[in-house]
mmCIF file of C-alpha atoms in Angstrom:
data_model
loop_
_atom_site.group_PDB
_atom_site.id
_atom_site.type_symbol
_atom_site.label_atom_id
_atom_site.label_comp_id
_atom_site.label_asym_id
_atom_site.label_seq_id
_atom_site.Cartn_x
_atom_site.Cartn_y
_atom_site.Cartn_z
ATOM 1 C CA MET A 1 100.521 95.546 101.299
ATOM 2 C CA ILE A 2 102.993 94.463 103.953
ATOM 3 C CA GLU A 3 102.839 90.671 104.225
ATOM 4 C CA SER A 4 104.957 89.967 107.312
ATOM 5 C CA LYS A 5 102.975 89.811 110.557
ATOM 6 C CA LEU A 6 106.141 90.651 112.500
ATOM 7 C CA THR A 7 106.746 93.790 110.425
ATOM 8 C CA LEU A 8 103.109 94.852 110.798
ATOM 9 C CA ASP A 9 103.150 94.238 114.547
ATOM 10 C CA ILE A 10 106.346 96.272 114.991
ATOM 11 C CA ILE A 11 105.008 99.199 112.975
ATOM 12 C CA HIS A 12 101.621 99.208 114.708
ATOM 13 C CA ALA A 13 103.195 98.975 118.174
ATOM 14 C CA ASN A 14 105.606 101.851 117.468
ATOM 15 C CA LEU A 15 102.782 104.009 116.047
ATOM 16 C CA GLU A 16 100.492 103.392 119.009
ATOM 17 C CA GLY A 17 99.482 106.666 120.627
ATOM 18 C CA VAL A 18 101.683 108.951 118.503
ATOM 19 C CA LYS A 19 100.484 112.166 116.884
ATOM 20 C CA HIS A 20 99.054 111.602 113.400
ATOM 21 C CA GLN A 21 98.618 107.877 114.130
ATOM 22 C CA ALA A 22 95.435 107.563 112.058
ATOM 23 C CA GLN A 23 97.091 109.106 108.993
ATOM 24 C CA LEU A 24 100.163 106.907 109.381
ATOM 25 C CA LEU A 25 98.008 103.791 109.668
ATOM 26 C CA GLN A 26 96.322 104.731 106.385
ATOM 27 C CA GLN A 27 99.737 104.514 104.693
ATOM 28 C CA MET A 28 99.997 100.853 105.663
ATOM 29 C CA GLU A 29 97.725 99.422 102.964
ATOM 30 C CA HIS A 30 99.864 101.131 100.299
ATOM 31 C CA LEU A 31 103.255 99.905 101.520
ATOM 32 C CA GLU A 32 105.111 96.686 100.783
ATOM 33 C CA GLU A 33 108.349 95.054 101.832
ATOM 34 C CA VAL A 34 110.814 94.950 98.977
ATOM 35 C CA GLU A 35 114.049 93.790 100.550
ATOM 36 C CA TYR A 36 115.426 92.209 103.709
ATOM 37 C CA GLU A 37 119.013 92.596 104.864
ATOM 38 C CA HIS A 38 120.310 90.396 107.670
ATOM 39 C CA THR A 39 123.078 92.220 109.535
ATOM 40 C CA GLY A 40 124.189 89.479 111.908
ATOM 41 C CA SER A 41 122.802 91.165 115.002
ATOM 42 C CA GLY A 42 119.640 92.361 113.317
ATOM 43 C CA LEU A 43 117.424 92.767 110.318
ATOM 44 C CA LEU A 44 116.625 95.693 108.037
ATOM 45 C CA ILE A 45 113.275 95.590 106.265
ATOM 46 C CA PHE A 46 113.071 98.012 103.346
ATOM 47 C CA ILE A 47 109.637 99.290 102.380
ATOM 48 C CA GLU A 48 108.370 101.002 99.240
ATOM 49 C CA TYR A 49 105.067 102.699 98.609
ATOM 50 C CA ARG A 50 102.505 102.598 95.843
ATOM 51 C CA LYS A 51 101.272 105.919 94.417
ATOM 52 C CA ALA A 52 98.143 105.916 96.582
ATOM 53 C CA ALA A 53 100.315 106.278 99.703
ATOM 54 C CA LYS A 54 101.148 109.845 98.694
ATOM 55 C CA GLY A 55 97.720 110.879 99.954
ATOM 56 C CA PHE A 56 98.822 109.952 103.469
ATOM 57 C CA TRP A 57 102.319 111.481 103.618
ATOM 58 C CA LEU A 58 103.070 113.556 106.662
ATOM 59 C CA THR A 59 103.674 117.165 105.742
ATOM 60 C CA ASP A 60 106.788 119.028 106.866
ATOM 61 C CA GLU A 61 104.668 120.652 109.576
ATOM 62 C CA GLN A 62 103.386 117.269 110.779
ATOM 63 C CA LEU A 63 106.915 115.831 110.775
ATOM 64 C CA GLN A 64 108.075 118.774 112.883
ATOM 65 C CA ASP A 65 105.102 118.240 115.208
ATOM 66 C CA LEU A 66 105.892 114.535 115.615
ATOM 67 C CA PHE A 67 109.710 114.500 115.670
ATOM 68 C CA GLY A 68 110.800 118.067 116.389
ATOM 69 C CA GLU A 69 114.403 118.562 115.327
ATOM 70 C CA GLY A 70 115.311 114.931 116.030
ATOM 71 C CA PRO A 71 115.625 112.025 113.634
ATOM 72 C CA THR A 72 112.456 110.983 111.808
ATOM 73 C CA GLU A 73 112.104 107.598 113.480
ATOM 74 C CA LEU A 74 110.039 105.909 116.159
ATOM 75 C CA SER A 75 111.662 103.491 118.558
ATOM 76 C CA SER A 76 109.471 102.660 121.534
ATOM 77 C CA VAL A 77 109.126 98.865 121.423
ATOM 78 C CA ILE A 78 111.406 95.943 122.286
ATOM 79 C CA LEU A 79 111.035 92.621 120.409
ATOM 80 C CA ILE A 80 111.473 89.605 122.698
ATOM 81 C CA ASN A 81 111.860 85.898 122.032
ATOM 82 C CA GLU A 82 113.494 84.396 125.108
ATOM 83 C CA ALA A 83 113.942 80.923 123.579
ATOM 84 C CA LEU A 84 116.116 82.381 120.795
ATOM 85 C CA GLY A 85 117.928 84.898 123.009
ATOM 86 C CA ILE A 86 116.342 87.918 121.368
ATOM 87 C CA ARG A 87 115.854 91.237 123.110
ATOM 88 C CA ALA A 88 115.859 93.614 120.168
ATOM 89 C CA GLU A 89 115.287 97.321 119.753
ATOM 90 C CA THR A 90 112.863 98.087 116.933
ATOM 91 C CA THR A 91 112.850 101.313 114.930
ATOM 92 C CA VAL A 92 110.441 102.559 112.275
ATOM 93 C CA HIS A 93 112.208 105.018 109.946
ATOM 94 C CA PHE A 94 110.550 107.695 107.805
ATOM 95 C CA THR A 95 111.643 109.481 104.646
ATOM 96 C CA ASN A 96 109.659 112.400 103.244
ATOM 97 C CA GLY A 97 106.739 111.653 105.569
ATOM 98 C CA LEU A 98 106.440 107.968 104.648
ATOM 99 C CA ILE A 99 107.439 104.807 106.480
ATOM 100 C CA ASP A 100 110.394 103.448 104.515
ATOM 101 C CA ARG A 101 112.290 101.010 106.730
ATOM 102 C CA VAL A 102 111.988 98.898 109.867
ATOM 103 C CA GLU A 103 115.111 98.053 111.807
ATOM 104 C CA ILE A 104 115.535 95.264 114.349
ATOM 105 C CA TRP A 105 118.731 95.217 116.417
ATOM 106 C CA ASN A 106 119.276 92.386 118.900
ATOM 107 C CA GLN A 107 120.997 93.607 122.046
ATOM 108 C CA GLU A 108 121.748 90.011 123.086
ATOM 109 C CA GLY A 109 123.872 88.960 120.089
ATOM 110 C CA GLU A 110 122.982 87.256 116.818
ATOM 111 C CA TYR A 111 119.585 87.626 115.176
ATOM 112 C CA PRO A 112 118.333 84.531 113.292
ATOM 113 C CA GLU A 113 118.103 84.567 109.510
ATOM 114 C CA GLU A 114 114.879 82.542 109.474
ATOM 115 C CA ASP A 115 111.511 84.151 110.231
ATOM 116 C CA LEU A 116 110.421 84.235 113.849
ATOM 117 C CA GLU A 117 107.360 82.140 114.596
ATOM 118 C CA GLU A 118 106.579 83.776 117.921
ATOM 119 C CA TRP A 119 107.491 86.978 119.694
ATOM 120 C CA LYS A 120 106.404 89.471 122.288
ATOM 121 C CA LEU A 121 106.567 93.254 121.965
ATOM 122 C CA GLU A 122 107.079 95.421 125.063
ATOM 123 C CA ARG A 123 107.127 99.200 125.473
ATOM 124 C CA MET A 124 110.543 100.569 126.408
#
């Protein structure tokens, strides 16, 4: 299961109100963070799934319904921490119908390497 509250909050906020939300939320208990990559201006959080997650994959038809011909990603929430100068775009990426990566990109400059203790998420 995903341990990071920040990662969970970003995923839940980006999934809010989207088609197939209930099915996507069922994936969550079968996913876990496996790697973090600090990019200077952001953070990549790589996610893997346990076998049980396969029962909640989005089908090709559902992916088409949700994303059309565009990229298979959701990016509708901004991460804010004014004290640290963070105003970051957040993106939840999918591969083969499963959540596989969360990306945070700070539009204001550097993103800290240490975990955030507080944040606010706003709809774009």
